CSV table of C-alpha atoms in Angstrom, one decimal:
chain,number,residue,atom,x,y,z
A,1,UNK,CA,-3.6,9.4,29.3
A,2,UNK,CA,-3.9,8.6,25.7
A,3,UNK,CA,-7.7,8.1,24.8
A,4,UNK,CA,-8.5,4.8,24.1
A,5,UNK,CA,-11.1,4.0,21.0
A,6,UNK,CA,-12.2,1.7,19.1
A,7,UNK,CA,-12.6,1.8,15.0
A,8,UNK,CA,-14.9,0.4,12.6
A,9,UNK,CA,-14.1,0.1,8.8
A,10,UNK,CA,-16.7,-1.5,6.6
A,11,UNK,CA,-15.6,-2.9,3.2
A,12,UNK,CA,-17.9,-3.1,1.1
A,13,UNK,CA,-16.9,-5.8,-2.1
A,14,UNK,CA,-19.6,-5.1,-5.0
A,15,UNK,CA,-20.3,-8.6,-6.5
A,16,UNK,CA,-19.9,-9.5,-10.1
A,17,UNK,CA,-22.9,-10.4,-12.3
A,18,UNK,CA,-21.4,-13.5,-13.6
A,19,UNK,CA,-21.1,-15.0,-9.6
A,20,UNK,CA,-23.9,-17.2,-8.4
A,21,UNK,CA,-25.6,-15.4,-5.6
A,22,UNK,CA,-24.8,-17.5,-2.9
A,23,UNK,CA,-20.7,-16.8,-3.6
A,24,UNK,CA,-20.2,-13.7,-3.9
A,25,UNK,CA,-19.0,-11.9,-0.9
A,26,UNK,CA,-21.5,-9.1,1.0
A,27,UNK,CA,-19.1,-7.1,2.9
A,28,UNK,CA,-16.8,-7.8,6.1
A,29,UNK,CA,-16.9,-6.0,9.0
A,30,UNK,CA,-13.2,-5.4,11.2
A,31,UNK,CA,-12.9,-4.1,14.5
A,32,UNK,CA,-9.3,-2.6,15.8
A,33,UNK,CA,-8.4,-0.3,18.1
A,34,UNK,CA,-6.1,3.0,17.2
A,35,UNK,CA,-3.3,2.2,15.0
A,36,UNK,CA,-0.3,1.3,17.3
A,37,UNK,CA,3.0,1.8,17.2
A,38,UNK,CA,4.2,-2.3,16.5
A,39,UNK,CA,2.2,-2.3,14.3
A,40,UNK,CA,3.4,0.5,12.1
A,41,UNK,CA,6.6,-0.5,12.4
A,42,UNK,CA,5.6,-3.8,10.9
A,43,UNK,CA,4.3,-2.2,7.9
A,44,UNK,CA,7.6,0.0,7.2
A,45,UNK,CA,9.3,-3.6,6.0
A,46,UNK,CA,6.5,-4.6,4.4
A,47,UNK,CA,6.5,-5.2,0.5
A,48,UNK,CA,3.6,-6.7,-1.7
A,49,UNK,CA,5.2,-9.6,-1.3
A,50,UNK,CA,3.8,-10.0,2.2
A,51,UNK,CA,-0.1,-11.2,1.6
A,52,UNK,CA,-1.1,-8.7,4.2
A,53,UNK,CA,-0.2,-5.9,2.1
A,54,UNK,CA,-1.2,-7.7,-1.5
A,55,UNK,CA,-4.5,-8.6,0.0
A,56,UNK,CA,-4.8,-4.4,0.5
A,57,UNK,CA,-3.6,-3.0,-2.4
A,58,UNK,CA,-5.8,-5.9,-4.5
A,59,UNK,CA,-9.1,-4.6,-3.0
A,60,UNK,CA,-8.2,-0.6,-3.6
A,61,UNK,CA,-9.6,-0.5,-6.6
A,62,UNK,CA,-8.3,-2.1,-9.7
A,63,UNK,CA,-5.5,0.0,-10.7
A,64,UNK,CA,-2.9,-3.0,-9.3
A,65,UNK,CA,-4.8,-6.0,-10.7
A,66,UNK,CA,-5.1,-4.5,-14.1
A,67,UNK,CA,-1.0,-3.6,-14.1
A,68,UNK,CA,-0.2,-6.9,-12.7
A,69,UNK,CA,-2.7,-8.7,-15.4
A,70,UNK,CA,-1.4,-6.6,-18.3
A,71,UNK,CA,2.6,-6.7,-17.9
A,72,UNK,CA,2.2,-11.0,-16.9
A,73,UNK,CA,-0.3,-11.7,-19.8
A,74,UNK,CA,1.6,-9.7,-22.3
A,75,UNK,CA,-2.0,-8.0,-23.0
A,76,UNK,CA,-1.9,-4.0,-22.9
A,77,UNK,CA,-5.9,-3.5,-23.7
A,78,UNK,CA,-6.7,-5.8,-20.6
A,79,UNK,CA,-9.4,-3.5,-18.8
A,80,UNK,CA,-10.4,-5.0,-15.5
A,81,UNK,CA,-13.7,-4.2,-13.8
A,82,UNK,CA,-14.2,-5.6,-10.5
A,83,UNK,CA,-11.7,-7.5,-7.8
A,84,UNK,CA,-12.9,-9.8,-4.9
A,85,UNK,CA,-10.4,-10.8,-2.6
A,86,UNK,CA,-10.4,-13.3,0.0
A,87,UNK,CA,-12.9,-15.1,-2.3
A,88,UNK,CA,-14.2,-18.3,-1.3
A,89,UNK,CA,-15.8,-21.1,-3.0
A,90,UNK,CA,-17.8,-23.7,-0.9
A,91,UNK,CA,-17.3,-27.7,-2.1
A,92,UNK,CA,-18.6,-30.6,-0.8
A,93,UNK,CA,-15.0,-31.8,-0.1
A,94,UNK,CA,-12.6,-29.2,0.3
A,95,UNK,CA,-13.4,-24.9,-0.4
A,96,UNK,CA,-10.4,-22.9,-1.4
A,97,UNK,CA,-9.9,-19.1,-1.1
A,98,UNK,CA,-8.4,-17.0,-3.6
A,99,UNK,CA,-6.3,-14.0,-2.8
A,100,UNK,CA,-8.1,-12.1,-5.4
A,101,UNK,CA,-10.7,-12.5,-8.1
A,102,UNK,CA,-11.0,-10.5,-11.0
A,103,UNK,CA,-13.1,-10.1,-14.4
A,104,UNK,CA,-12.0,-8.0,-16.8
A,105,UNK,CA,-14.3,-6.2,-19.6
A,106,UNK,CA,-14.8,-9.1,-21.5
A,107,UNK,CA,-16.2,-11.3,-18.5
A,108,UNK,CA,-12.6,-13.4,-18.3
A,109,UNK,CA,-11.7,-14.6,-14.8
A,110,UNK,CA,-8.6,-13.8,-13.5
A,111,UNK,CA,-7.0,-15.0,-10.1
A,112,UNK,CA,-4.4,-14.1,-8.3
A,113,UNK,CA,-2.3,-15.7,-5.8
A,114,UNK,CA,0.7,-14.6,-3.6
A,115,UNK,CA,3.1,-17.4,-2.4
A,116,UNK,CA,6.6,-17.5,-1.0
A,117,UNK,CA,7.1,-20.9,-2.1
A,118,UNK,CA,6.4,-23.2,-5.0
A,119,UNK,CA,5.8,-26.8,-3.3
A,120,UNK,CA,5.5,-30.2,-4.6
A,121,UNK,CA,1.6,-30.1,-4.3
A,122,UNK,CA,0.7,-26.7,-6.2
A,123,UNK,CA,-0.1,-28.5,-9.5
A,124,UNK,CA,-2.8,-30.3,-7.6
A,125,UNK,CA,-3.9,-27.4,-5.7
A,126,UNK,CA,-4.4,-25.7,-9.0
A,127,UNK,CA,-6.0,-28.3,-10.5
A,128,UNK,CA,-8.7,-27.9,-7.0
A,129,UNK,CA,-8.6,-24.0,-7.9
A,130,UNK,CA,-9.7,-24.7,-11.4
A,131,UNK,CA,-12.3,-27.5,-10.8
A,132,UNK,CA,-13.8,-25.5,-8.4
A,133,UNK,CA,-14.2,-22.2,-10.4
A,134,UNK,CA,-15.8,-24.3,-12.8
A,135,UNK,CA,-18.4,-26.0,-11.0
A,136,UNK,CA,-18.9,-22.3,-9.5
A,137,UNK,CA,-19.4,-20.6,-12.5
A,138,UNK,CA,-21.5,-22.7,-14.6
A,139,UNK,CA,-25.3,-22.6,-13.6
A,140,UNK,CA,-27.0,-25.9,-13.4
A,141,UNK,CA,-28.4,-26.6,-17.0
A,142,UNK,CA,-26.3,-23.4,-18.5
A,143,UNK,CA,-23.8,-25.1,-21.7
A,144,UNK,CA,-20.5,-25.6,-21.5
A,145,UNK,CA,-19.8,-22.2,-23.7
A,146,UNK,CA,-21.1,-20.1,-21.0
A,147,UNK,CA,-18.0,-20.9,-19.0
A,148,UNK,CA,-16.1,-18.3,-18.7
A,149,UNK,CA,-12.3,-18.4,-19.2
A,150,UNK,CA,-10.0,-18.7,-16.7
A,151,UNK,CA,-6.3,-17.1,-15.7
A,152,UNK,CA,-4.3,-18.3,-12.7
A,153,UNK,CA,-1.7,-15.6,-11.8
A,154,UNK,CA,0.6,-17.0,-9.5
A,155,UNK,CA,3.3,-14.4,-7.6
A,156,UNK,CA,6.2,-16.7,-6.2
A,157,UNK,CA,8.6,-15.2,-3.7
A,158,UNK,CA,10.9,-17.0,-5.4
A,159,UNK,CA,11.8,-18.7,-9.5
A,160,UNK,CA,9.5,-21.5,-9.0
A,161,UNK,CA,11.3,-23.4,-11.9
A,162,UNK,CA,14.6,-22.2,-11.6
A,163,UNK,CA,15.4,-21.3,-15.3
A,164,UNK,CA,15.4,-17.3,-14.7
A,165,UNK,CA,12.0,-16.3,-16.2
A,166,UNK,CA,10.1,-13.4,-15.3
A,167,UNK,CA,7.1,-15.6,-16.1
A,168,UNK,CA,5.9,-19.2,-17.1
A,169,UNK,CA,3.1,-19.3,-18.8
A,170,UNK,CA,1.5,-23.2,-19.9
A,171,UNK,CA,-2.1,-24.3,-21.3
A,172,UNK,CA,-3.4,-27.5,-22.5
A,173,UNK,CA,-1.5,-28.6,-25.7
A,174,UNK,CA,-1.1,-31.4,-27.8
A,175,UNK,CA,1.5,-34.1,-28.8
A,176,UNK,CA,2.1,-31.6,-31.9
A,177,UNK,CA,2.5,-28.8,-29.2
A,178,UNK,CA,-0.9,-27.3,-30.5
A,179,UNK,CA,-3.0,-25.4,-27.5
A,180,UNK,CA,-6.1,-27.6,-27.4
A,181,UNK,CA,-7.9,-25.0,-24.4
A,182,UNK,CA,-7.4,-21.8,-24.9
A,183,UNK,CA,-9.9,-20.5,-21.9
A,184,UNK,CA,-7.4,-21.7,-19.1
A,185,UNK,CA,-4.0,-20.4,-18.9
A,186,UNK,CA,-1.7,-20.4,-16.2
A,187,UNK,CA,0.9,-17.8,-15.8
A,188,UNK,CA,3.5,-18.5,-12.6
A,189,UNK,CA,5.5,-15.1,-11.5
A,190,UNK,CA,8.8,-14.9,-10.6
A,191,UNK,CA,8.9,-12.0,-8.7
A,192,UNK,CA,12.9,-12.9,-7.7
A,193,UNK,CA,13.7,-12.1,-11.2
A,194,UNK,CA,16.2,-8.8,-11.9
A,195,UNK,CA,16.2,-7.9,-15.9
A,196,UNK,CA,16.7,-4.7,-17.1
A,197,UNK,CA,13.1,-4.3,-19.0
A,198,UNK,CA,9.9,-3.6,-18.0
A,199,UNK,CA,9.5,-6.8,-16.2
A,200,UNK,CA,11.9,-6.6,-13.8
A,201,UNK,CA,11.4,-2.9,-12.8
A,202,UNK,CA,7.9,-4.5,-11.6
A,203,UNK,CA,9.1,-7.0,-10.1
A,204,UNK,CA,11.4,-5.2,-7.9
A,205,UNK,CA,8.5,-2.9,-7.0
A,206,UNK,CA,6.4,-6.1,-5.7
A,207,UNK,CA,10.0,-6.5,-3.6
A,208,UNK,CA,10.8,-3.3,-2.2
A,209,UNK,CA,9.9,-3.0,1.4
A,210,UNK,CA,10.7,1.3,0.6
A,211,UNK,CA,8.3,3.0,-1.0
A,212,UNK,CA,10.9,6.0,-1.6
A,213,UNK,CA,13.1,3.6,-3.7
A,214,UNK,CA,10.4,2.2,-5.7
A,215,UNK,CA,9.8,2.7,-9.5
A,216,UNK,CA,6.8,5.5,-10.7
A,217,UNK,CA,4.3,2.6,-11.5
A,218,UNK,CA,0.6,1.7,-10.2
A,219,UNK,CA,2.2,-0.6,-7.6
A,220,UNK,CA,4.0,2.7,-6.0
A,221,UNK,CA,0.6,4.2,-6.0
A,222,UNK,CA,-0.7,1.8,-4.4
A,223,UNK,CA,1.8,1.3,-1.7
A,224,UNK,CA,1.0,5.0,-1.3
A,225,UNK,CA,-2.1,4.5,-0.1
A,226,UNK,CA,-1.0,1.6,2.2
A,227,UNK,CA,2.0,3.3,3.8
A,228,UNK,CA,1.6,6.7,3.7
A,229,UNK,CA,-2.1,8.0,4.4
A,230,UNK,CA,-4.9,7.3,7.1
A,231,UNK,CA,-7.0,4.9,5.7
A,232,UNK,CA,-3.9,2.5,4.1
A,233,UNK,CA,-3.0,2.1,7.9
A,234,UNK,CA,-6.3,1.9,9.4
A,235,UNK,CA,-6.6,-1.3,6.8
A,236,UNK,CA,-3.5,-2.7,7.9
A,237,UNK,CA,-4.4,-2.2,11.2
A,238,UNK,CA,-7.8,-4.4,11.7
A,239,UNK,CA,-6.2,-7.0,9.1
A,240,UNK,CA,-3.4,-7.5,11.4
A,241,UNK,CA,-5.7,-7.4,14.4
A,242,UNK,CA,-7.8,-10.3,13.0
A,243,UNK,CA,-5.0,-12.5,11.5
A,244,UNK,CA,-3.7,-12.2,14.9
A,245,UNK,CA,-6.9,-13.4,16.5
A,246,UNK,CA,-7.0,-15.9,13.9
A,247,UNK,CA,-3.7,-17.4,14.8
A,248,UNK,CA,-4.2,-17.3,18.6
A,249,UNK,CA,-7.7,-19.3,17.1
A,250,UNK,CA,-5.5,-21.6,15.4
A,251,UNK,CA,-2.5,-22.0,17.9
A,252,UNK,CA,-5.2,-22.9,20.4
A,253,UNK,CA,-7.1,-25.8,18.2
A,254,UNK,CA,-3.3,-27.6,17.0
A,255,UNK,CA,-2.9,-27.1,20.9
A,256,UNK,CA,-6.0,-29.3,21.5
A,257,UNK,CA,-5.3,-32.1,19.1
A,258,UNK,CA,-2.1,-32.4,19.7
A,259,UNK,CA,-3.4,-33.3,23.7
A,260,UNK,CA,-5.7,-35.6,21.8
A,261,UNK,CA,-3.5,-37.3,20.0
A,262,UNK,CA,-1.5,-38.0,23.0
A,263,UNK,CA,-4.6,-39.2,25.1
A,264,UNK,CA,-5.2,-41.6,21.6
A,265,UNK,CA,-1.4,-42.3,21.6
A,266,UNK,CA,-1.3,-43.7,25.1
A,267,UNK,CA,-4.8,-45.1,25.3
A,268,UNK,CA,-5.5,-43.3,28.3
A,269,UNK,CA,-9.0,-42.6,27.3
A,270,UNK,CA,-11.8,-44.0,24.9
A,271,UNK,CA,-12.7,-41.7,21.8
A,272,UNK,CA,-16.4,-41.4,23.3
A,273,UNK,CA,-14.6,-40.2,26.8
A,274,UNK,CA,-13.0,-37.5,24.5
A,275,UNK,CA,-15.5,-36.3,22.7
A,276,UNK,CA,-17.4,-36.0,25.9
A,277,UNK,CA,-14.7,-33.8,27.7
A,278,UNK,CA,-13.7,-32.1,24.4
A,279,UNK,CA,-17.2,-31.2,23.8
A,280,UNK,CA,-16.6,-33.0,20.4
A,281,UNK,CA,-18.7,-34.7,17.8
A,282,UNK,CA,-17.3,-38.6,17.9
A,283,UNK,CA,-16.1,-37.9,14.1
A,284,UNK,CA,-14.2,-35.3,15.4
A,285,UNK,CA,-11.5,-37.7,17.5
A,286,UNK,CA,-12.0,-40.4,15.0
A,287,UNK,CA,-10.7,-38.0,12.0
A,288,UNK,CA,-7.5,-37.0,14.4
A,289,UNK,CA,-7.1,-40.7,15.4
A,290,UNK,CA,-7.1,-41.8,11.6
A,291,UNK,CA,-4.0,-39.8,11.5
A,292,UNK,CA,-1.7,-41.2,14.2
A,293,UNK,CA,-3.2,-44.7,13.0
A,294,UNK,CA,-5.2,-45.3,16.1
């Protein structure tokens, strides 16, 4: 009988001077058990498109991030010196989580994002990305000039504006087409998109699910490490053991309002004989019962 154990891997993220203290990340801590069979499988058609794998090769140094940041921004001295990934921001409304956060050697923010689709609310959910990086990285009392600038990196699965770019890149600009901000800058990725040049060599490596038919570049490197050694699938391994606790988590919470909603729905019950059996705060029911107009 195969011996069954379990496996601890520690990640330790090494926060960036410019972060306030009480943002940065201080480590997470995954438990899986040995690395199975489905699950390797899984990862053989796997590409970076999958955030799974991005989330990986992001945090294995910064070999990826600084390819990636260099070939979309068109700037070949870009150094970068630390990435964060999975990095949240706390608001009093609504945090966000980026994929991965990165400054480069001149204190510039960079953050990327993987996502199949472009839909009709990601100019708004950029505009929450950028609001709350600010209010994150400007110290109460600190001027405005200690802000540092800002680069959203944006990886679609797909051309997000249909016109065949490798990349779209926009800022703030006037009616005379003059950039009026130069510290923010938005570049959106079309990973779909098939040139002969530079560009789309990389972007059929962030494609390919084969690591034998990809092109020598850091990305290959990287998806070395993921596929083809130890540690790469040990990683994969306990993030695919806790997304899949998350989305039993999940599955089991839309289960529960969805019986709420039904119990609202019908007026079988009050919303205090809910929370009661829910073991619910009365806010709780009343937010789900704002949504079927209760």
């Amino acid at each position: 009988m195969r011996e069954e154990r379990e496996v601890v891997i520690q990640f330790s993220l090494i926060p960036m001077g410019v972060m306030p203290s009480s943002l940065c990340d201080s480590g997470a801590e995954y438990h899986a058990g040995d690395i199975t069979r489905d699950c390797l499988e899984e990862l053989r058609h796997k590409s970076f498109l999958s955030d799974s794998v991005f989330n990986i090769g992001m945090r294995h140094g910064t070999k990826m991030a600084e390819y990636l940041a260099r070939m979309i921004t068109g700037d070949r001295e870009l150094r970068i010196e630390k990435v964060l990934t999975q990095y949240g921001i706390e608001n009093l409304g609504h945090s966000v989580r980026m994929d991965a956060l990165a400054v480069d050697s001149k204190g510039r923010m960079i953050d990327f994002e993987m996502q199949m689709e472009r839909d009709k609310d990601i100019n708004r959910r950029m505009r929450m990305y950028e609001s709350s990086f600010n209010l994150a990285f400007l110290a109460k009392g600190s001027l405005y000039s200690c802000l540092p600038s800002f680069t959203m990196i944006w990886l679609y699965g797909e051309d997000p504006h249909g016109r065949g770019r490798a990349v779209y890149t926009s800022q703030w600009k006037d009616q005379e087409n003059m950039v009026t901000d130069e510290s923010v800058v938005r570049h959106e990725v079309n990973t779909r998109y098939t040139g002969e040049d530079e560009m789309g060599r990389m972007m059929y490596n962030i494609r390919c699910e084969e690591y034998d038919k990809m092109n020598d570049d850091p990305l290959k490197e990287t998806m070395d490490y993921i596929k083809n050694t130890k540690e790469g699938m040990m990683e994969y391994t306990s993030d695919y053991a806790r997304w899949k606790r998350e989305g039993e988590e999940k599955g089991r919470a839309e289960g529960r309002e969805s019986t709420i909603e039904t119990l609202l729905r019908d007026k079988l019950v009050t919303p205090e004989q809910i929370a009661k059996s829910f073991n619910m705060s009365l806010s709780e029911v009343c937010r789900i019962a704002e949504n079927i107009d209760y």
